[in-house]
Amino acid sequence: MGIFSKRSVSLLTKHGKEKVIAEVLGTQASCFVIQTDAYDTDLLGTFTQETPRYGSQLDAARKKAAIGMELLKLDLGLANEGAFINDPYAGIMPWNNELIVLVDQQHQLEITGFSSGPAQNENGYISHWEELAKFADSALFPSHYLVVKPTDEYHPQSRKGIQDLVELKDAFEWAKGLSSKGIVYVENDLRAFANPTRMENIRKAAIDLANKMNSVCPECSTPGFWITDVKRGLPCNACGLATDEEIAKIWSCLKCGYQETEGMKVLRFADPSKCKRCNP
Ligand SMILES: [Zn+2]
Ligand SMILES: [Zn+2]
């Protein structure tokens, strides 16, 4: 039985994240997720410009985990923090990184789960209802909720969590009335309960976390034994030049420093299509 089995773990969220996180950690790591919303996490940052995020993505997640543990008087805490950026490949697609941190005060241990994927994160400047109806379709409304603001994304007033056409029409008229040029800003609501694409990514981050919680060091049995580095430079099969292809994965223990190298046992070569000399 692992060190997390049958333990209660706090989760501070007011955005419904416990639905996916509790299910994954309950079934895959045998712990009981206890949700609390006794602290307003929007004070640590919002996606809608009111409040900048508290530090880095990991800083914000650690802070939420600490507050949740304190509120529920538990020595095991969880928290999630999301980030929305452009995709790491071409830099043009909306992208979402989800991080979940597990803090175990009893064992002085911190494990993180991560998932990264395309985001449903569109925005637009709208003057006519017909345009807004078209935007709503492409933004996957109503399964994904919308946010409406007068003028632009920096306007201090907003309507959030819009989930049906009547509400959308009402918000549009309201924002148009407050906008100096009659322009309305609209975007996907990125809060977890309002954005099923994001919620699914949070589920994947929880699965990643559970896998790490279940992976123990062969030397000292500490959970979180995982890949910490990837060595690249596999030689090209045609000319022998080092490519960017992977040679080996390095697995490390969080506690005792034990390491294992995976992938070095057989001599391998990279396909010449991956070689800068053979296929420039
Ligand atoms: Zn080559
Ligand atoms: Zn170890």
Coordinates of C-alpha atoms and ligand atoms in Angstrom, one line a residue:
M1 CA 0.0 0.0 0.0
G2 CA 1.3 3.4 -1.0
I3 CA 1.9 6.4 1.3
F4 CA -1.1 8.2 -0.2
S5 CA -3.6 5.4 0.1
K6 CA -6.7 6.2 2.2
R7 CA -5.5 9.7 3.0
S8 CA -7.6 12.8 2.7
V9 CA -6.3 15.5 0.4
S10 CA -7.5 19.1 0.2
L11 CA -8.5 20.8 -3.1
L12 CA -9.1 24.5 -3.0
T13 CA -11.3 25.4 -6.0
K14 CA -14.6 27.2 -6.7
H15 CA -14.6 26.2 -10.4
G16 CA -15.8 22.6 -10.3
K17 CA -12.3 21.0 -10.8
E18 CA -13.0 18.5 -8.0
K19 CA -15.3 16.6 -10.4
V20 CA -12.5 15.3 -12.6
I21 CA -9.6 15.5 -10.0
A22 CA -11.4 13.6 -7.3
E23 CA -12.5 10.8 -9.7
V24 CA -9.0 10.3 -11.1
L25 CA -7.2 10.4 -7.7
G26 CA -9.8 8.3 -6.0
T27 CA -9.7 5.5 -8.5
Q28 CA -6.0 5.7 -9.4
A29 CA -4.3 6.7 -6.2
S30 CA -6.9 5.6 -3.6
C31 CA -7.1 9.0 -1.8
F32 CA -10.1 11.0 -0.8
V33 CA -10.2 14.5 -2.3
I34 CA -12.0 17.0 -0.1
Q35 CA -13.0 20.2 -1.9
T36 CA -13.2 23.6 -0.3
D37 CA -14.1 27.0 -1.7
A38 CA -13.7 28.9 1.6
Y39 CA -11.0 31.1 0.0
D40 CA -11.7 33.0 -3.2
T41 CA -9.0 31.7 -5.7
D42 CA -9.8 34.7 -8.0
L43 CA -7.8 36.8 -5.6
L44 CA -4.7 34.8 -6.8
G45 CA -5.4 35.7 -10.5
T46 CA -8.1 35.6 -13.1
F47 CA -8.1 35.0 -16.9
T48 CA -10.3 38.1 -17.4
Q49 CA -7.7 40.8 -16.6
E50 CA -9.1 41.9 -13.2
T51 CA -6.3 40.3 -11.2
P52 CA -2.8 39.3 -12.4
R53 CA -1.6 35.8 -11.5
Y54 CA 0.3 35.3 -8.2
G55 CA 3.8 34.5 -9.4
S56 CA 4.6 31.6 -11.8
Q57 CA 2.1 28.9 -12.6
L58 CA 3.8 26.6 -10.0
D59 CA 3.9 29.4 -7.4
A60 CA 0.2 30.0 -7.8
A61 CA -0.6 26.3 -7.5
R62 CA 1.6 25.9 -4.4
K63 CA -0.1 28.9 -2.8
K64 CA -3.5 27.4 -3.5
A65 CA -2.5 24.0 -2.1
A66 CA -1.1 25.6 1.1
I67 CA -4.3 27.6 1.7
G68 CA -6.5 24.5 1.0
M69 CA -4.5 22.4 3.5
E70 CA -4.6 25.2 6.1
L71 CA -8.4 25.6 5.7
L72 CA -9.1 21.9 6.0
K73 CA -6.4 21.1 8.5
L74 CA -4.9 18.4 6.3
D75 CA -1.2 17.5 5.7
L76 CA -1.9 16.6 2.1
G77 CA -3.0 19.2 -0.4
L78 CA -3.7 19.5 -4.1
A79 CA -4.2 22.5 -6.4
N80 CA -4.4 23.2 -10.1
E81 CA -3.3 26.3 -12.1
G82 CA -3.8 26.7 -15.8
A83 CA -2.1 28.9 -18.4
F84 CA -3.2 30.0 -21.8
I85 CA -0.5 30.7 -24.4
N86 CA 0.1 30.1 -28.1
D87 CA 1.1 26.6 -29.2
P88 CA 4.8 25.8 -28.8
Y89 CA 5.2 24.6 -32.4
A90 CA 4.1 27.4 -34.8
G91 CA 2.9 29.8 -32.1
I92 CA -0.4 30.5 -33.8
M93 CA -2.9 28.1 -32.1
P94 CA -4.5 28.8 -28.7
W95 CA -2.8 26.4 -26.3
N96 CA -3.4 25.4 -22.7
N97 CA -1.0 24.1 -20.0
E98 CA -2.5 22.6 -16.9
L99 CA -0.4 22.0 -13.8
I100 CA -1.5 20.1 -10.7
V101 CA 0.7 20.1 -7.6
L102 CA 0.5 17.6 -4.8
V103 CA 2.1 18.7 -1.5
D104 CA 2.7 16.1 1.2
Q105 CA 3.8 17.8 4.4
Q106 CA 4.0 14.5 6.3
H107 CA 6.7 13.1 3.9
Q108 CA 8.1 16.5 2.8
L109 CA 7.3 15.7 -0.8
E110 CA 6.0 17.6 -3.8
I111 CA 4.8 15.9 -7.0
T112 CA 3.5 17.7 -10.1
G113 CA 1.2 16.5 -12.9
F114 CA 1.1 18.3 -16.2
S115 CA -0.9 18.3 -19.4
S116 CA -0.6 20.4 -22.5
G117 CA -2.9 20.7 -25.5
P118 CA -5.0 22.8 -27.9
A119 CA -7.3 25.3 -26.1
Q120 CA -10.8 26.6 -26.9
N121 CA -9.8 30.2 -26.4
E122 CA -11.2 32.6 -29.1
N123 CA -11.9 36.2 -28.9
G124 CA -13.4 38.9 -31.2
Y125 CA -14.6 42.5 -31.6
I126 CA -18.2 42.5 -32.6
S127 CA -20.6 45.3 -33.7
H128 CA -23.6 43.3 -35.0
W129 CA -25.7 40.5 -33.5
E130 CA -25.3 38.4 -36.7
E131 CA -21.5 38.5 -36.3
L132 CA -21.8 37.5 -32.6
A133 CA -24.0 34.5 -33.5
K134 CA -21.4 33.4 -36.0
F135 CA -18.6 33.9 -33.4
A136 CA -20.5 31.9 -30.8
D137 CA -20.7 28.9 -33.2
S138 CA -17.0 28.9 -33.8
A139 CA -16.3 29.4 -30.1
L140 CA -18.2 26.1 -29.4
F141 CA -21.0 28.0 -27.5
P142 CA -23.1 26.9 -25.7
S143 CA -21.1 23.9 -24.5
H144 CA -18.3 26.5 -23.9
Y145 CA -19.5 29.6 -22.1
L146 CA -18.7 33.2 -23.1
V147 CA -17.6 36.4 -21.5
V148 CA -18.8 39.8 -22.9
K149 CA -17.3 43.2 -22.2
P150 CA -17.9 46.7 -23.6
T151 CA -15.1 48.0 -26.0
D152 CA -12.2 45.7 -25.2
E153 CA -10.7 43.1 -22.9
Y154 CA -9.5 45.8 -20.5
H155 CA -13.0 47.2 -19.7
P156 CA -13.6 46.9 -16.0
Q157 CA -17.1 45.6 -16.4
S158 CA -18.0 42.2 -17.8
R159 CA -20.7 39.5 -18.0
K160 CA -19.2 36.1 -17.5
G161 CA -20.4 32.5 -17.6
I162 CA -22.9 33.2 -20.4
Q163 CA -24.5 29.9 -21.4
D164 CA -27.6 30.5 -23.5
L165 CA -28.7 32.7 -26.4
V166 CA -31.1 34.8 -24.3
E167 CA -28.3 35.7 -21.9
L168 CA -25.9 36.3 -24.8
K169 CA -28.3 38.7 -26.5
D170 CA -28.9 40.5 -23.2
A171 CA -25.2 40.8 -22.5
F172 CA -24.6 42.1 -26.1
E173 CA -27.2 44.9 -25.8
W174 CA -25.8 45.8 -22.3
A175 CA -22.2 45.9 -23.6
K176 CA -23.1 47.8 -26.7
G177 CA -24.9 50.4 -24.6
L178 CA -21.7 50.9 -22.5
S179 CA -19.2 50.9 -25.3
S180 CA -18.1 54.3 -26.6
K181 CA -17.9 53.1 -30.3
G182 CA -20.6 50.4 -30.1
I183 CA -18.0 47.7 -30.1
V184 CA -18.4 44.6 -28.0
Y185 CA -15.5 42.4 -26.9
V186 CA -16.3 38.7 -26.6
E187 CA -14.2 35.7 -25.6
N188 CA -14.4 32.1 -24.3
D189 CA -14.8 31.8 -20.6
L190 CA -11.7 30.0 -19.5
R191 CA -12.8 28.9 -16.0
A192 CA -12.8 25.1 -15.7
F193 CA -16.6 24.6 -15.3
A194 CA -17.2 26.9 -18.3
N195 CA -14.8 25.3 -20.7
P196 CA -15.0 21.5 -21.2
T197 CA -11.9 21.5 -23.4
R198 CA -9.9 22.8 -20.4
M199 CA -11.6 20.5 -18.0
E200 CA -10.5 17.5 -20.1
N201 CA -6.9 18.9 -20.0
I202 CA -7.2 19.1 -16.2
R203 CA -8.3 15.5 -16.1
K204 CA -5.2 14.5 -18.2
A205 CA -2.9 16.5 -15.7
A206 CA -4.6 14.6 -12.8
I207 CA -3.9 11.2 -14.6
D208 CA -0.2 12.3 -15.1
L209 CA 0.0 13.2 -11.4
A210 CA -1.6 9.8 -10.4
N211 CA 0.9 7.9 -12.5
K212 CA 3.8 9.7 -10.8
M213 CA 2.3 9.1 -7.4
N214 CA 2.2 5.4 -8.2
S215 CA 5.8 5.3 -9.5
V216 CA 8.2 4.6 -6.6
C217 CA 12.0 4.8 -6.5
P218 CA 13.5 1.2 -6.7
E219 CA 16.1 2.3 -4.0
C220 CA 14.1 4.1 -1.3
S221 CA 10.4 3.6 -2.4
T222 CA 9.6 7.3 -2.4
P223 CA 6.8 8.1 -4.9
G224 CA 7.3 10.5 -7.8
F225 CA 10.1 8.5 -9.5
W226 CA 9.9 10.0 -13.0
I227 CA 11.7 11.2 -16.1
T228 CA 13.7 14.4 -15.2
D229 CA 15.8 14.7 -18.3
V230 CA 16.0 13.5 -21.9
K231 CA 19.4 13.1 -23.6
R232 CA 19.4 14.0 -27.3
G233 CA 21.9 13.5 -30.1
L234 CA 21.2 10.1 -31.6
P235 CA 23.6 9.6 -34.5
C236 CA 22.3 9.7 -38.1
N237 CA 22.1 6.3 -39.7
A238 CA 23.7 7.6 -43.0
C239 CA 26.4 10.1 -41.9
G240 CA 26.8 9.7 -38.2
L241 CA 26.1 13.3 -37.3
A242 CA 24.3 13.9 -34.0
T243 CA 20.6 14.7 -34.5
D244 CA 18.0 16.1 -32.1
E245 CA 16.5 12.6 -31.7
E246 CA 16.3 11.1 -28.3
I247 CA 19.1 8.8 -27.0
A248 CA 17.8 8.2 -23.5
K249 CA 15.5 9.2 -20.7
I250 CA 16.8 9.8 -17.3
W251 CA 14.6 8.8 -14.4
S252 CA 15.3 10.3 -10.9
C253 CA 14.2 10.0 -7.3
L254 CA 13.0 13.2 -5.6
K255 CA 14.5 12.1 -2.3
C256 CA 17.6 9.9 -2.5
G257 CA 19.1 11.0 -5.9
Y258 CA 19.0 7.5 -7.4
Q259 CA 18.9 7.6 -11.2
E260 CA 18.1 5.2 -14.0
T261 CA 18.8 5.6 -17.7
E262 CA 16.3 4.2 -20.1
G263 CA 17.0 3.5 -23.8
M264 CA 20.8 3.0 -23.8
K265 CA 20.8 -0.9 -23.9
V266 CA 20.6 -1.2 -27.7
L267 CA 22.7 0.8 -30.1
R268 CA 20.3 2.8 -32.3
F269 CA 20.6 5.3 -35.1
A270 CA 18.3 8.1 -36.3
D271 CA 16.6 8.1 -39.6
P272 CA 18.5 10.4 -42.1
S273 CA 15.2 12.4 -42.5
K274 CA 15.9 13.8 -39.0
C275 CA 19.5 14.7 -39.9
K276 CA 20.4 18.4 -40.6
R277 CA 23.2 17.3 -43.0
C278 CA 21.3 14.6 -44.9
N279 CA 17.9 16.4 -44.9
P280 CA 18.6 20.1 -44.4
Ligands
ZN1 ZN 23.0 12.4 -41.8
ZN2 ZN 15.0 7.1 -3.9

